[in-house]
Amino acid sequence: MTPRIFIANRGEIAVRIIEACDRLGFDTVLGVSTADRATLATRRAGRVVTLGGPRATDSYLDIDAVVHAAIATGCTAVHPGYGFLSERPAFARRCAENGLTFIGPQPEALEALGDKLRARALAESVGVPVSAGGTAGTLAEVIELADNIGYPVLIKAAHGGGGRGMKRVTDATQLAEAWQVASAEAEVSFGDGTVFLERYIEDAKHIEVQILGDRHGNRVHLGERECTVQYRYQKVVEESPCAALPAATRALLHDSALRIADALDYIGLGTVEFLYDVERDTLAFLEVNPRIQVEHPVTEAVTGIDLVREQILVALGEPLPFGQADIRVTGHAIECRITAQDPARAMAPAPGPVKRWRPPMGGGIRLDSHIYEGYSFPPYYDALMGKLITWGEARSSALARMSNALDDFEIGGITTSLLLLSRIVGHSDYLANTVTTRWLERILDEGDN
C-alpha cells in the first residue's frame, strides 16, 4: 500500500514536503486555511482540504481539524513541517491514538525538549557545556542569581521561542521590570510564564548541528550551520559549514550534539543549537529544535542528502542508509531568507500583491518558495516568501554567487528584504566573517554602514 502523507503546514515548507513525497512515490494531502487556497502548494499536492479560517488558531493549530482531515482522506502519516503543531506532544500523541504516524520525534522527546530548563539539565547531565544560569522563585533570588552570573544577562522563556519572552538586561536596575515583562510575554505566547536567566555572550556566533536518528539505534550528525545574522532573535542569513570554528571546537560541537541525541534516544531530524563565544573559544548549549529547520537546505547543499526524504523514511521505520563515516561536507552554502518585511520600519510586515516575481537562475542556485507572480501575500502568518540558496567550492565563491543572485532577483508590488540581504552579504564585516548575533540590529537600529 502506497503511503499517503497529510501535510499540516503551509508556504515553502509545504511545497518542499510535497516534492520529497513525489520523489518517493507517496500520495499527498495538503491541509490549508481559507487564506491559503491559492498558494503554489495547493497546485502541487495530490489533494487539498480546507481546515478552517485564515487565522492559525482556526486552521493550522486546530488539532481536532488536522487529525480529522488526515483520517477522512485516508492518510497514514502526518508531516507537521516547522512551527504550528510540529513541537506539540499532544498532537503527536493524538496522531498515535488514531493510527497516524507522526513524522517527528516521540512525544516524550518533545516534552523533554519543549522545556528549555529540562533540556539544559539534560545537556549538563551528559557533559555538554552550558552557560552560567538558572531560575529563581522570588525577586530577591533573581537579583542574587544575576549578580552571581554577572551582567549582561538574558532572560528567556522556558517554553517556546522566536524571541518572545526574551529580554537582555545590562544592569540590576532593569532586572525586576524585564523579568516581569518577559514572564508576561511567555504566558501570553506559550501558556506558561516560566522564565530563566543565562549569561549573555556579547561576541557570540549562533551555531547549530543537524542530527538524524532512526528507530534502529542509528544516529548521525550532518555537520553544522552558522545562523549568526539575526534581527531580534529571528534568523536572516545562514551558512554551512561555520568557517569560524577551530578544528577542536568543531569536534566538541559535533560530539556534544550526538551525546544529547543518544541521551534522548532521538528519532527523526533535530537541530542542537549552541552559542559560540569567539573571544574565549567556548561553546554553550542553547536548545534542541525537534523538527525540520527553515535553514535545512544549506546542509543538503553541502552533504548531498535529502533531509526531508530521510525524515519521512525514518518515521516510517526505515533504517538510515548511511553511517557517520559516509557523510562528507563538500564546499560551502549560503541561505538568505527573503521576507515580506520593510527594513526601513524595523522589519515590519508588508503583505500585499506580488506583481512581479522573477527569480535568478544558474548553476549553484536553489530557490525554495511558494510564491508566483500574481500571488497575494496574506497578513496572517510569518513573512517568509522564500529561501535563496547558493553553493560554491569555497565560502568566497558561494558569497559571490549569492550577491549576483540577489541582484538578479526581481520582486515587484510588495516591500521585501532583498536590498537588505544584498547589503548584508556585501558588507565588509560579513565578508570577513566577524559578525556576531547583535551585528544586524546595530546595522538597522543604529544606521551603521
Short mmCIF file of N, CA, C and O in Angstrom, two decimals, residues 13-88:
data_model
loop_
_atom_site.label_atom_id
_atom_site.label_comp_id
_atom_site.label_asym_id
_atom_site.label_seq_id
_atom_site.Cartn_x
_atom_site.Cartn_y
_atom_site.Cartn_z
N ILE A 13 7.61 25.37 3.02
CA ILE A 13 7.90 24.04 3.58
C ILE A 13 6.87 23.03 3.09
O ILE A 13 7.19 21.85 2.89
N ALA A 14 5.64 23.46 2.86
CA ALA A 14 4.63 22.54 2.31
C ALA A 14 5.03 22.09 0.91
O ALA A 14 4.93 20.91 0.56
N VAL A 15 5.53 23.04 0.09
CA VAL A 15 6.00 22.69 -1.25
C VAL A 15 7.17 21.72 -1.17
O VAL A 15 7.24 20.73 -1.91
N ARG A 16 8.07 22.00 -0.24
CA ARG A 16 9.27 21.15 -0.08
C ARG A 16 8.88 19.72 0.30
O ARG A 16 9.47 18.74 -0.21
N ILE A 17 7.92 19.56 1.20
CA ILE A 17 7.49 18.23 1.62
C ILE A 17 6.80 17.50 0.47
O ILE A 17 7.01 16.30 0.25
N ILE A 18 5.96 18.22 -0.29
CA ILE A 18 5.29 17.62 -1.44
C ILE A 18 6.32 17.10 -2.43
O ILE A 18 6.19 15.99 -2.97
N GLU A 19 7.36 17.89 -2.70
CA GLU A 19 8.40 17.46 -3.64
C GLU A 19 9.09 16.18 -3.17
O GLU A 19 9.34 15.27 -3.96
N ALA A 20 9.40 16.11 -1.87
CA ALA A 20 10.04 14.90 -1.34
C ALA A 20 9.12 13.69 -1.47
O ALA A 20 9.57 12.59 -1.84
N CYS A 21 7.84 13.87 -1.17
CA CYS A 21 6.88 12.77 -1.30
C CYS A 21 6.73 12.33 -2.76
O CYS A 21 6.63 11.13 -3.05
N ASP A 22 6.71 13.30 -3.67
CA ASP A 22 6.60 12.97 -5.10
C ASP A 22 7.77 12.09 -5.53
O ASP A 22 7.59 11.11 -6.28
N ARG A 23 8.98 12.43 -5.07
CA ARG A 23 10.15 11.65 -5.45
C ARG A 23 10.11 10.25 -4.85
O ARG A 23 10.66 9.30 -5.42
N LEU A 24 9.46 10.12 -3.71
CA LEU A 24 9.30 8.80 -3.08
C LEU A 24 8.14 8.01 -3.67
O LEU A 24 7.99 6.81 -3.38
N GLY A 25 7.30 8.66 -4.45
CA GLY A 25 6.12 8.00 -4.99
C GLY A 25 4.97 7.92 -4.01
O GLY A 25 4.07 7.09 -4.16
N PHE A 26 4.97 8.79 -2.99
CA PHE A 26 3.93 8.80 -1.96
C PHE A 26 2.82 9.78 -2.34
O PHE A 26 3.09 10.84 -2.91
N ASP A 27 1.59 9.45 -1.99
CA ASP A 27 0.46 10.35 -2.18
C ASP A 27 0.52 11.48 -1.14
O ASP A 27 1.01 11.27 -0.02
N THR A 28 -0.01 12.64 -1.50
CA THR A 28 -0.03 13.77 -0.57
C THR A 28 -1.41 14.38 -0.48
O THR A 28 -2.15 14.46 -1.46
N VAL A 29 -1.75 14.81 0.74
CA VAL A 29 -2.95 15.59 1.00
C VAL A 29 -2.49 16.83 1.78
O VAL A 29 -1.78 16.71 2.78
N LEU A 30 -2.88 18.00 1.32
CA LEU A 30 -2.47 19.24 1.95
C LEU A 30 -3.65 19.86 2.68
O LEU A 30 -4.72 20.07 2.09
N GLY A 31 -3.46 20.16 3.95
CA GLY A 31 -4.47 20.88 4.72
C GLY A 31 -4.16 22.36 4.71
O GLY A 31 -3.04 22.77 5.02
N VAL A 32 -5.13 23.19 4.32
CA VAL A 32 -4.90 24.64 4.21
C VAL A 32 -5.97 25.42 4.95
O VAL A 32 -7.06 24.91 5.23
N SER A 33 -5.66 26.68 5.22
CA SER A 33 -6.67 27.63 5.70
C SER A 33 -7.37 28.24 4.51
O SER A 33 -6.94 28.09 3.36
N THR A 34 -8.45 28.98 4.76
CA THR A 34 -9.16 29.64 3.67
C THR A 34 -8.30 30.70 2.99
O THR A 34 -8.56 31.08 1.84
N ALA A 35 -7.25 31.19 3.70
CA ALA A 35 -6.36 32.21 3.12
C ALA A 35 -5.31 31.61 2.21
O ALA A 35 -4.64 32.34 1.48
N ASP A 36 -5.17 30.29 2.24
CA ASP A 36 -4.08 29.63 1.50
C ASP A 36 -4.57 28.73 0.37
O ASP A 36 -3.87 27.82 -0.06
N ARG A 37 -5.75 28.99 -0.14
CA ARG A 37 -6.29 28.13 -1.19
C ARG A 37 -5.63 28.37 -2.55
O ARG A 37 -5.83 27.58 -3.48
N ALA A 38 -4.85 29.46 -2.65
CA ALA A 38 -4.26 29.79 -3.95
C ALA A 38 -2.73 29.80 -3.91
O ALA A 38 -2.10 30.48 -4.71
N THR A 39 -2.13 29.05 -3.01
CA THR A 39 -0.67 29.01 -2.95
C THR A 39 -0.14 27.99 -3.96
O THR A 39 -0.89 27.16 -4.49
N LEU A 40 1.15 28.04 -4.18
CA LEU A 40 1.77 27.08 -5.10
C LEU A 40 1.61 25.66 -4.58
O LEU A 40 1.45 24.71 -5.36
N ALA A 41 1.61 25.49 -3.26
CA ALA A 41 1.47 24.15 -2.67
C ALA A 41 0.15 23.51 -3.05
O ALA A 41 0.08 22.29 -3.27
N THR A 42 -0.91 24.29 -3.14
CA THR A 42 -2.22 23.71 -3.49
C THR A 42 -2.23 23.19 -4.93
O THR A 42 -3.00 22.29 -5.26
N ARG A 43 -1.38 23.78 -5.77
CA ARG A 43 -1.29 23.30 -7.16
C ARG A 43 -0.47 22.02 -7.26
O ARG A 43 -0.60 21.28 -8.23
N ARG A 44 0.37 21.79 -6.27
CA ARG A 44 1.30 20.66 -6.34
C ARG A 44 0.80 19.43 -5.59
O ARG A 44 1.21 18.30 -5.90
N ALA A 45 -0.04 19.61 -4.58
CA ALA A 45 -0.49 18.49 -3.76
C ALA A 45 -1.45 17.59 -4.53
O ALA A 45 -2.16 18.03 -5.44
N GLY A 46 -1.47 16.31 -4.13
CA GLY A 46 -2.39 15.38 -4.77
C GLY A 46 -3.84 15.72 -4.47
O GLY A 46 -4.72 15.55 -5.31
N ARG A 47 -4.08 16.21 -3.26
CA ARG A 47 -5.43 16.59 -2.87
C ARG A 47 -5.32 17.71 -1.83
O ARG A 47 -4.33 17.78 -1.09
N VAL A 48 -6.31 18.57 -1.76
CA VAL A 48 -6.30 19.70 -0.84
C VAL A 48 -7.61 19.71 -0.05
O VAL A 48 -8.69 19.53 -0.63
N VAL A 49 -7.51 19.91 1.26
CA VAL A 49 -8.70 20.06 2.10
C VAL A 49 -8.55 21.34 2.92
O VAL A 49 -7.44 21.72 3.29
N THR A 50 -9.68 21.99 3.20
CA THR A 50 -9.66 23.22 3.98
C THR A 50 -9.87 22.89 5.45
O THR A 50 -10.85 22.23 5.81
N LEU A 51 -8.95 23.37 6.28
CA LEU A 51 -9.00 23.09 7.71
C LEU A 51 -9.88 24.07 8.48
O LEU A 51 -10.49 23.72 9.49
N GLY A 52 -9.91 25.32 8.02
CA GLY A 52 -10.67 26.34 8.74
C GLY A 52 -10.31 27.72 8.26
O GLY A 52 -9.76 27.90 7.17
N GLY A 53 -10.63 28.71 9.07
CA GLY A 53 -10.44 30.11 8.71
C GLY A 53 -9.00 30.52 8.58
O GLY A 53 -8.07 29.74 8.81
N PRO A 54 -8.76 31.78 8.22
CA PRO A 54 -7.41 32.25 7.91
C PRO A 54 -6.47 32.30 9.11
O PRO A 54 -5.26 32.15 8.94
N ARG A 55 -6.99 32.52 10.28
CA ARG A 55 -6.12 32.59 11.45
C ARG A 55 -5.63 31.19 11.83
O ARG A 55 -6.39 30.23 11.77
N ALA A 56 -4.38 31.13 12.23
CA ALA A 56 -3.77 29.83 12.50
C ALA A 56 -4.52 29.05 13.57
O ALA A 56 -4.61 27.82 13.51
N THR A 57 -5.07 29.74 14.56
CA THR A 57 -5.80 29.05 15.63
C THR A 57 -7.05 28.36 15.10
O THR A 57 -7.54 27.41 15.73
N ASP A 58 -7.56 28.83 13.98
CA ASP A 58 -8.77 28.23 13.39
C ASP A 58 -8.45 27.19 12.33
O ASP A 58 -9.37 26.62 11.73
N SER A 59 -7.17 26.95 12.07
CA SER A 59 -6.80 26.02 10.98
C SER A 59 -5.56 25.22 11.33
O SER A 59 -5.66 24.09 11.84
N TYR A 60 -4.39 25.78 11.12
CA TYR A 60 -3.14 25.02 11.27
C TYR A 60 -2.85 24.61 12.72
O TYR A 60 -2.11 23.66 12.94
N LEU A 61 -3.42 25.29 13.69
CA LEU A 61 -3.20 24.94 15.09
C LEU A 61 -4.37 24.17 15.69
O LEU A 61 -4.35 23.85 16.88
N ASP A 62 -5.37 23.86 14.90
CA ASP A 62 -6.55 23.13 15.38
C ASP A 62 -6.29 21.63 15.27
O ASP A 62 -6.43 21.03 14.21
N ILE A 63 -5.89 21.02 16.38
CA ILE A 63 -5.52 19.60 16.39
C ILE A 63 -6.68 18.73 15.91
O ILE A 63 -6.49 17.80 15.12
N ASP A 64 -7.88 19.01 16.41
CA ASP A 64 -9.04 18.20 16.02
C ASP A 64 -9.26 18.26 14.51
O ASP A 64 -9.52 17.22 13.86
N ALA A 65 -9.16 19.46 13.93
CA ALA A 65 -9.40 19.61 12.50
C ALA A 65 -8.34 18.88 11.68
O ALA A 65 -8.66 18.22 10.68
N VAL A 66 -7.08 18.99 12.10
CA VAL A 66 -6.00 18.35 11.36
C VAL A 66 -6.13 16.83 11.40
O VAL A 66 -6.04 16.14 10.38
N VAL A 67 -6.34 16.28 12.60
CA VAL A 67 -6.44 14.83 12.73
C VAL A 67 -7.65 14.29 11.98
O VAL A 67 -7.58 13.27 11.29
N HIS A 68 -8.78 14.97 12.10
CA HIS A 68 -9.99 14.53 11.39
C HIS A 68 -9.76 14.54 9.89
O HIS A 68 -10.14 13.59 9.18
N ALA A 69 -9.13 15.61 9.37
CA ALA A 69 -8.89 15.70 7.92
C ALA A 69 -7.95 14.61 7.44
O ALA A 69 -8.15 14.03 6.37
N ALA A 70 -6.93 14.30 8.24
CA ALA A 70 -5.98 13.25 7.87
C ALA A 70 -6.67 11.89 7.81
O ALA A 70 -6.46 11.11 6.87
N ILE A 71 -7.50 11.60 8.80
CA ILE A 71 -8.21 10.32 8.83
C ILE A 71 -9.22 10.24 7.68
O ILE A 71 -9.31 9.23 6.98
N ALA A 72 -9.96 11.33 7.48
CA ALA A 72 -11.02 11.33 6.46
C ALA A 72 -10.48 11.16 5.05
O ALA A 72 -11.20 10.66 4.17
N THR A 73 -9.24 11.54 4.83
CA THR A 73 -8.65 11.43 3.49
C THR A 73 -7.78 10.18 3.34
O THR A 73 -7.08 10.03 2.34
N GLY A 74 -7.84 9.30 4.32
CA GLY A 74 -7.14 8.03 4.22
C GLY A 74 -5.63 8.11 4.36
O GLY A 74 -4.90 7.25 3.84
N CYS A 75 -5.15 9.14 5.07
CA CYS A 75 -3.70 9.28 5.24
C CYS A 75 -3.17 8.31 6.29
O CYS A 75 -3.89 7.91 7.22
N THR A 76 -1.91 7.95 6.13
CA THR A 76 -1.26 7.05 7.07
C THR A 76 -0.23 7.75 7.94
O THR A 76 0.22 7.19 8.94
N ALA A 77 0.15 8.97 7.57
CA ALA A 77 1.15 9.72 8.32
C ALA A 77 0.87 11.21 8.19
O ALA A 77 0.20 11.65 7.25
N VAL A 78 1.40 11.97 9.14
CA VAL A 78 1.22 13.42 9.14
C VAL A 78 2.59 14.08 9.25
O VAL A 78 3.37 13.77 10.15
N HIS A 79 2.87 15.00 8.32
CA HIS A 79 4.10 15.78 8.40
C HIS A 79 3.74 17.19 8.86
O HIS A 79 3.03 17.91 8.16
N PRO A 80 4.26 17.61 10.04
CA PRO A 80 3.87 18.92 10.57
C PRO A 80 4.75 20.07 10.10
O PRO A 80 4.47 21.22 10.43
N GLY A 81 5.81 19.79 9.32
CA GLY A 81 6.71 20.86 8.90
C GLY A 81 7.42 21.48 10.08
O GLY A 81 7.89 20.78 10.98
N TYR A 82 7.52 22.81 10.09
CA TYR A 82 8.07 23.52 11.26
C TYR A 82 7.02 24.51 11.75
O TYR A 82 6.07 24.86 11.05
N GLY A 83 7.18 24.96 13.01
CA GLY A 83 6.17 25.85 13.59
C GLY A 83 4.87 25.11 13.82
O GLY A 83 4.80 23.88 13.85
N PHE A 84 3.78 25.86 13.98
CA PHE A 84 2.45 25.32 14.18
C PHE A 84 2.45 24.14 15.16
O PHE A 84 2.80 24.31 16.32
N LEU A 85 2.11 22.91 14.70
CA LEU A 85 1.96 21.77 15.61
C LEU A 85 3.20 20.89 15.67
O LEU A 85 3.17 19.83 16.30
N SER A 86 4.29 21.31 15.06
CA SER A 86 5.45 20.43 14.91
C SER A 86 6.11 20.03 16.22
O SER A 86 6.76 18.99 16.28
N GLU A 87 5.94 20.83 17.26
CA GLU A 87 6.60 20.53 18.54
C GLU A 87 5.60 20.30 19.66
O GLU A 87 5.96 20.40 20.83
N ARG A 88 4.38 19.98 19.32
CA ARG A 88 3.33 19.77 20.33
C ARG A 88 3.21 18.29 20.69
O ARG A 88 2.73 17.49 19.88
#
